[in-house]
Short mmCIF file of C-alpha atoms in Angstrom, two decimals:
data_model
loop_
_atom_site.label_atom_id
_atom_site.label_comp_id
_atom_site.label_asym_id
_atom_site.label_seq_id
_atom_site.Cartn_x
_atom_site.Cartn_y
_atom_site.Cartn_z
CA MET A 16 9.95 19.88 -82.88
CA ALA A 17 12.39 18.88 -80.77
CA LEU A 18 13.80 20.28 -78.05
CA GLU A 19 17.06 18.82 -75.72
CA SER A 20 19.49 20.75 -73.37
CA LEU A 21 23.06 20.14 -73.75
CA LYS A 22 26.37 20.55 -71.36
CA PRO A 23 29.01 22.81 -72.96
CA SER A 24 32.13 21.44 -74.03
CA ALA A 25 35.16 23.15 -72.41
CA GLU A 26 35.79 24.34 -75.45
CA GLY A 27 32.00 25.70 -76.19
CA LEU A 28 32.90 27.49 -72.59
CA GLN A 29 35.49 29.30 -73.66
CA GLN A 30 33.90 30.76 -76.87
CA HIS A 31 30.36 31.23 -75.53
CA GLN A 32 31.76 32.60 -71.71
CA PHE A 33 28.62 33.33 -70.76
CA ALA A 34 26.75 30.25 -71.67
CA THR A 35 25.42 27.76 -69.51
CA SER A 36 23.94 25.31 -71.54
CA VAL A 37 22.64 24.44 -75.14
CA LEU A 38 19.74 24.10 -76.97
CA VAL A 39 19.40 22.39 -79.44
CA CYS A 40 15.81 22.65 -81.48
CA GLY A 41 15.05 20.06 -84.31
CA THR A 42 11.75 21.55 -86.59
CA ASP A 43 9.00 20.74 -88.37
CA ASP A 44 11.04 22.25 -91.76
CA TYR A 45 13.92 19.86 -91.58
CA GLN A 46 16.53 22.50 -89.29
CA ILE A 47 18.30 21.50 -86.75
CA ARG A 48 18.94 24.81 -84.69
CA ILE A 49 21.96 25.02 -81.91
CA LEU A 50 21.76 27.76 -79.61
CA ALA A 51 24.00 29.33 -77.08
CA GLY A 52 22.86 31.80 -75.00
CA GLU A 53 19.77 33.72 -75.66
CA ALA A 54 19.67 34.62 -78.95
CA GLU A 55 23.78 33.60 -80.86
CA VAL A 56 23.07 30.95 -83.08
CA ILE A 57 25.81 28.54 -83.42
CA ALA A 58 25.03 26.41 -86.15
CA ASP A 59 21.78 25.66 -88.17
CA ILE A 60 21.83 22.19 -89.63
CA THR A 61 19.40 20.88 -92.81
CA GLU A 62 18.20 17.28 -92.67
CA ALA A 63 16.34 15.68 -94.46
CA ASP A 64 12.71 15.02 -92.96
CA ALA A 65 10.83 16.95 -89.95
CA VAL A 66 13.50 16.46 -86.18
CA CYS A 67 11.05 14.48 -84.24
CA HIS A 68 13.01 13.47 -81.62
CA LEU A 69 16.63 15.05 -79.61
CA VAL A 70 18.49 13.69 -77.22
CA SER A 71 21.94 14.84 -75.25
CA LEU A 72 24.35 12.36 -74.92
CA ASP A 73 26.23 14.19 -72.53
CA HIS A 74 29.61 13.97 -73.98
CA ARG A 75 31.40 16.39 -76.01
CA ASN A 76 27.94 18.29 -77.53
CA ARG A 77 26.64 15.15 -78.50
CA PHE A 78 23.16 14.14 -79.21
CA GLY A 79 20.70 11.88 -80.67
CA TYR A 80 18.40 13.27 -83.34
CA GLY A 81 15.77 10.68 -85.63
CA LEU A 82 13.49 12.16 -88.31
CA ALA A 83 10.37 11.12 -89.34
CA ASN A 84 11.27 9.50 -92.96
CA GLY A 85 13.10 6.94 -90.36
CA THR A 86 16.84 8.70 -90.33
CA VAL A 87 18.50 8.36 -86.99
CA GLY A 88 21.90 9.14 -85.93
CA VAL A 89 23.71 11.37 -83.74
CA TYR A 90 25.43 14.80 -84.00
CA GLU A 91 28.57 16.14 -81.62
CA GLY A 92 28.21 19.94 -82.21
CA ALA A 93 27.61 20.33 -85.94
CA LYS A 94 29.25 17.90 -87.45
CA ARG A 95 27.82 14.30 -88.29
CA LEU A 96 29.63 11.51 -86.86
CA TRP A 97 26.97 8.51 -88.39
CA ARG A 98 23.76 8.42 -89.69
CA VAL A 99 21.14 5.04 -90.12
CA ARG A 100 17.69 5.02 -91.80
CA SER A 101 14.76 2.83 -91.78
CA ARG A 102 11.68 1.85 -93.50
CA HIS A 103 9.91 2.73 -89.60
CA ALA A 104 10.20 5.52 -88.40
CA PRO A 105 11.82 5.88 -84.84
CA SER A 106 9.60 6.48 -81.84
CA CYS A 107 11.50 7.57 -78.44
CA LEU A 108 15.14 8.21 -78.14
CA LEU A 109 16.84 7.68 -74.84
CA ALA A 110 20.30 8.57 -73.66
CA PHE A 111 20.85 4.75 -72.02
CA ALA A 112 24.78 3.54 -70.23
CA PRO A 113 24.41 0.25 -70.83
CA HIS A 114 27.74 -0.32 -68.27
CA ALA A 115 28.12 -0.10 -64.86
CA GLU A 116 30.79 -0.81 -61.94
CA GLY A 117 28.67 -0.01 -58.87
CA ASN A 118 28.23 3.17 -58.56
CA ASN A 119 29.70 4.51 -62.05
CA ARG A 120 28.23 4.79 -64.96
CA SER A 121 29.84 4.44 -68.04
CA ARG A 122 29.38 7.05 -70.67
CA MET A 123 25.70 7.12 -72.37
CA GLU A 124 25.03 5.14 -75.33
CA LEU A 125 22.57 5.68 -77.95
CA ALA A 126 18.64 3.79 -77.52
CA ILE A 127 16.11 3.53 -79.65
CA GLY A 128 12.57 2.98 -79.52
CA TRP A 129 10.74 1.61 -83.22
CA MET A 130 6.70 1.84 -84.51
CA ASN A 131 7.49 -1.94 -85.76
CA GLY A 132 8.16 -2.82 -81.76
CA LEU A 133 11.81 -2.58 -82.29
CA VAL A 134 14.46 -1.61 -79.28
CA GLU A 135 17.11 -1.47 -80.34
CA ILE A 136 20.86 -0.30 -78.20
CA ARG A 137 23.17 1.74 -80.35
CA GLU A 138 26.76 3.22 -79.67
CA GLN A 139 27.01 7.12 -79.74
CA SER A 140 30.81 6.89 -80.94
CA ASN A 141 29.69 5.49 -84.76
CA GLY A 142 26.28 3.27 -84.08
CA GLN A 143 27.70 -0.21 -84.12
CA VAL A 144 24.53 -2.05 -82.49
CA ILE A 145 25.30 -3.89 -78.84
CA PHE A 146 21.69 -4.47 -78.22
CA LYS A 147 18.76 -5.18 -79.86
CA SER A 148 15.67 -6.87 -79.12
CA ARG A 149 11.86 -6.82 -80.62
CA VAL A 150 9.14 -6.65 -77.84
CA GLY A 151 6.05 -7.45 -80.37
CA PRO A 152 3.68 -6.48 -83.26
CA ASP A 153 3.27 -2.80 -81.21
CA PRO A 154 5.33 0.29 -82.06
CA LEU A 155 6.78 1.24 -78.79
CA ALA A 156 5.26 4.50 -76.50
CA GLY A 157 8.98 5.06 -74.77
CA VAL A 158 11.65 4.13 -73.42
CA VAL A 159 13.47 5.11 -69.38
CA ALA A 160 15.85 3.54 -67.27
CA MET A 161 15.62 2.85 -63.88
CA ASP A 162 16.66 1.42 -60.40
CA TYR A 163 13.24 -1.01 -60.69
CA ILE A 164 14.76 -3.86 -59.17
CA GLY A 165 16.81 -2.33 -56.45
CA CYS A 166 19.95 -2.26 -57.91
CA PRO A 167 22.73 -0.61 -58.45
CA LEU A 168 22.21 -1.49 -62.50
CA PRO A 169 20.14 0.54 -63.78
CA VAL A 170 17.35 -1.26 -65.92
CA LEU A 171 15.85 -0.13 -69.48
CA MET A 172 11.82 -0.78 -70.25
CA THR A 173 10.16 -0.36 -72.64
CA ILE A 174 6.04 0.27 -72.73
CA ASP A 175 3.95 -0.57 -76.32
CA ILE A 176 0.83 0.92 -77.16
CA GLU A 177 -1.86 -1.40 -75.87
CA GLY A 178 -0.17 -0.75 -72.39
CA ARG A 179 3.01 -3.84 -72.10
CA VAL A 180 5.75 -3.50 -70.40
CA HIS A 181 9.55 -4.88 -70.72
CA ALA A 182 12.48 -4.96 -69.41
CA TRP A 183 16.52 -5.80 -69.30
CA MET A 184 18.44 -5.68 -67.19
CA PRO A 185 22.88 -5.33 -67.75
CA GLN A 186 24.44 -8.82 -67.23
CA PRO A 187 28.03 -9.12 -66.82
CA THR A 188 29.47 -11.54 -69.05
CA GLN A 189 31.52 -15.00 -68.29
CA GLU A 190 33.99 -14.57 -70.98
CA THR A 191 34.89 -11.33 -70.04
CA PRO A 192 33.72 -8.86 -66.67
CA GLU A 193 33.86 -5.49 -67.71
CA GLN A 194 31.76 -6.40 -70.74
CA GLU A 195 27.86 -6.32 -70.08
CA SER A 196 24.65 -7.48 -71.89
CA LEU A 197 21.74 -6.86 -71.62
CA GLN A 198 19.66 -9.58 -69.88
CA PRO A 199 15.40 -9.81 -69.42
CA SER A 200 14.84 -8.73 -66.10
CA ARG A 201 13.19 -11.87 -63.66
CA ARG A 202 10.32 -10.10 -63.00
CA GLU A 203 9.13 -8.98 -66.74
CA PRO A 204 8.19 -11.94 -69.72
CA MET A 205 11.68 -13.39 -71.11
CA GLU A 206 12.74 -12.73 -74.52
CA SER A 207 14.43 -14.46 -77.20
CA ASN A 208 17.58 -15.25 -77.37
CA ASP A 209 18.34 -15.19 -81.50
CA THR A 210 16.56 -11.70 -81.55
CA GLU A 211 19.11 -10.17 -78.80
CA GLN A 212 22.64 -9.27 -80.54
CA LEU A 213 25.47 -8.14 -79.14
CA GLY A 214 28.58 -5.64 -81.56
CA SER A 215 29.08 -6.95 -84.79
CA ASP A 216 32.45 -5.88 -87.51
CA VAL A 217 30.04 -4.52 -90.29
CA PRO A 218 30.44 -1.63 -91.70
CA VAL A 219 27.74 1.81 -89.74
CA ASP A 220 27.59 4.10 -92.68
CA ASP A 221 24.02 3.36 -93.68
CA LEU A 222 23.80 0.06 -91.59
CA PRO A 223 20.45 -1.18 -91.62
CA VAL A 224 18.50 -0.62 -88.48
CA LEU A 225 17.04 -4.42 -88.24
CA ASP A 226 17.26 -7.55 -90.16
CA GLU A 227 14.68 -7.75 -92.06
CA THR A 228 14.80 -11.14 -92.94
CA LYS A 229 13.73 -11.53 -89.33
CA THR A 230 11.61 -9.65 -88.34
CA LYS A 231 9.36 -8.77 -91.60
CA ASN A 232 8.92 -11.76 -92.17
CA ASP A 233 7.48 -11.57 -87.62
CA ALA A 234 5.54 -8.39 -88.84
CA ALA A 235 4.25 -9.42 -91.82
CA GLY A 236 2.04 -12.94 -90.26
CA PRO A 237 -0.79 -13.89 -92.87
CA ASP A 238 -3.43 -11.72 -90.91
CA ALA A 239 -1.89 -8.38 -91.20
CA GLY A 240 -3.44 -5.54 -92.97
CA VAL A 241 -6.52 -7.75 -93.28
CA LEU A 242 -9.49 -6.06 -91.58
CA ALA A 243 -12.29 -8.47 -90.11
CA ALA A 244 -15.62 -7.72 -90.74
CA ASP A 245 -18.54 -9.30 -89.17
CA LEU A 246 -22.76 -8.59 -89.15
CA VAL A 247 -24.33 -9.05 -86.10
CA VAL A 248 -28.24 -8.27 -85.58
CA ASP A 249 -29.22 -7.56 -82.04
CA SER A 250 -33.25 -6.85 -80.98
CA ALA A 251 -32.12 -3.74 -79.51
CA LYS A 252 -29.86 -2.09 -81.54
CA GLY A 253 -30.43 -3.86 -84.48
CA ALA A 254 -28.00 -4.48 -87.17
CA ALA A 255 -23.89 -3.08 -86.72
CA LEU A 256 -20.81 -3.97 -87.93
CA ARG A 257 -17.97 -5.20 -85.75
CA LEU A 258 -14.78 -4.40 -87.05
CA ALA A 259 -11.36 -5.22 -86.22
CA VAL A 260 -7.66 -4.83 -86.96
CA PRO A 261 -4.66 -5.91 -86.68
CA THR A 262 -2.44 -3.13 -85.65
CA GLY A 263 -2.98 0.44 -84.95
CA VAL A 264 -7.13 1.74 -84.40
CA ILE A 265 -9.35 2.52 -86.44
CA GLN A 266 -10.09 6.64 -86.50
CA LYS A 267 -12.73 6.49 -89.23
CA VAL A 268 -15.17 4.17 -91.24
CA VAL A 269 -16.30 4.46 -94.23
CA ILE A 270 -19.53 2.39 -95.74
CA THR A 271 -20.78 2.09 -99.39
CA ALA A 272 -23.23 0.35 -100.26
CA GLU A 273 -25.67 0.19 -104.30
CA GLY A 274 -28.94 0.98 -103.25
CA LEU A 275 -28.48 1.59 -99.72
CA TYR A 276 -26.47 5.32 -98.82
CA GLY A 277 -25.78 7.83 -100.87
CA ALA A 278 -22.75 9.03 -102.86
CA ASP A 279 -21.07 9.92 -99.65
CA GLY A 280 -22.11 6.54 -97.98
CA HIS A 281 -22.20 6.25 -93.82
CA VAL A 282 -19.29 8.21 -91.93
CA VAL A 283 -18.85 7.06 -88.36
CA SER A 284 -16.09 8.28 -86.46
CA PRO A 285 -15.43 7.27 -83.40
CA GLN A 286 -14.39 9.39 -80.34
CA ALA A 287 -11.97 6.78 -78.61
CA PRO A 288 -9.87 4.33 -81.85
CA ALA A 289 -9.58 1.43 -80.50
CA LYS A 290 -8.22 -1.96 -82.63
CA GLN A 291 -12.00 -3.61 -82.20
CA LEU A 292 -15.17 -1.46 -83.41
CA GLU A 293 -18.80 -2.15 -83.12
CA VAL A 294 -20.33 0.49 -85.84
CA GLU A 295 -24.49 0.66 -85.90
CA LEU A 296 -25.32 0.20 -89.50
CA PRO A 297 -29.05 1.93 -90.26
CA ILE A 298 -31.02 0.40 -92.98
CA PRO A 299 -33.40 2.50 -93.88
CA ARG A 300 -35.47 -0.62 -96.24
CA ASP A 301 -34.88 -4.15 -96.96
CA VAL A 302 -32.78 -4.28 -99.88
CA GLU A 303 -30.37 -7.04 -100.57
CA THR A 304 -26.38 -5.51 -101.31
CA THR A 305 -22.49 -5.94 -101.22
CA LEU A 306 -21.24 -3.01 -97.84
CA THR A 307 -17.64 -1.96 -98.93
CA VAL A 308 -15.91 -0.94 -95.84
CA THR A 309 -13.23 1.43 -95.59
CA CYS A 310 -12.10 1.76 -92.36
CA ILE A 311 -8.56 3.91 -91.99
CA THR A 312 -6.19 3.60 -89.20
CA GLY A 313 -3.67 4.72 -87.83
CA VAL A 314 -0.42 4.09 -85.46
CA THR A 315 -2.02 5.64 -82.52
CA LYS A 316 -4.94 7.84 -81.90
CA ALA A 317 -2.68 10.69 -82.74
CA SER A 318 -0.79 10.18 -85.68
CA ARG A 319 -0.21 11.47 -88.79
CA GLU A 320 0.38 8.95 -90.93
CA HIS A 321 -2.58 6.47 -91.78
CA THR A 322 -3.19 2.94 -93.88
CA VAL A 323 -6.67 2.29 -94.89
CA LEU A 324 -7.96 -1.91 -95.18
CA GLU A 325 -11.50 -2.36 -97.04
CA ALA A 326 -13.94 -5.71 -97.03
CA GLN A 327 -16.74 -6.49 -98.73
CA ILE A 328 -19.71 -7.77 -96.57
CA LYS A 329 -22.86 -9.55 -98.22
CA LEU A 330 -26.34 -7.59 -96.48
CA PRO A 331 -29.05 -10.55 -96.52
CA ARG A 332 -32.61 -8.43 -98.01
CA PHE A 333 -34.01 -8.81 -94.62
CA ALA A 334 -30.73 -8.86 -92.43
CA MET A 335 -33.06 -5.89 -90.24
CA TYR A 336 -34.59 -9.44 -89.40
CA ARG A 337 -33.93 -12.91 -86.76
CA TYR A 338 -35.39 -15.49 -86.24
CA VAL A 339 -37.41 -15.82 -83.50
CA GLY A 340 -38.76 -19.30 -82.69
CA SER A 341 -42.17 -20.29 -82.99
#
């Protein structure tokens, strides 16, 4: 579900005299409805998936939208101008003016934060990529633009689910003073230049959201999708499993073992999902077996999409005992 208000165009004001604003509503049943006044439906658009994000672009009734299936695009009223799709879902949208001359801001472009840690800016009219940077492997939780360092230029800032903040400030290019590109702010960690790209002449329709050959290799490291599990014994707490996942948070743990637990296994649901978790391991009797640890993970605590990671660990017969010396 998403809501956004638009400033009506001149044509819209003439047609709907009593409408001071236009309301755009995105629903979970794949609909985008444009409403004027209190109850008049101007347009009813059917999309391919649930509408998660809407943002006004302050120009000719244009607005950006994001779907749960990874589609992002721009409408001008009920007419779609462009759309792209990625294997990753968008996590946040922002109307951002990357160019500025004095106190006058240029028209808004569409800034997109992705679940794979990518941030990019696309032209609102055709979807051409004018800036792109990967800030890390974790999903972006938010994208904002503000005067953070006391200058008239807007600073683009992102924060991921781990709390890491990055910022970029528009800088004039040497070739054309009127044009500006985003550069890392001095107050934030520097980003690799090879991840930032200005606009290209690639056709816009169904343009890939990211350079899969470059960013996919960065995300799919040797530890990606691997559950780390270690058995520890403490004299006070007894045996426990220390679990860690490379990305996301652990939402539920199911431990099964032949001859130790019943058919349902030992289930643990942490109150505060985290990347690392220590699970107390009840061992009712001395038995040698293999523990099968199944972790249900999500990108965030509120994620509706989950990933299942598994690991096996040998449990010695006398795991509940620890040698303390003679």
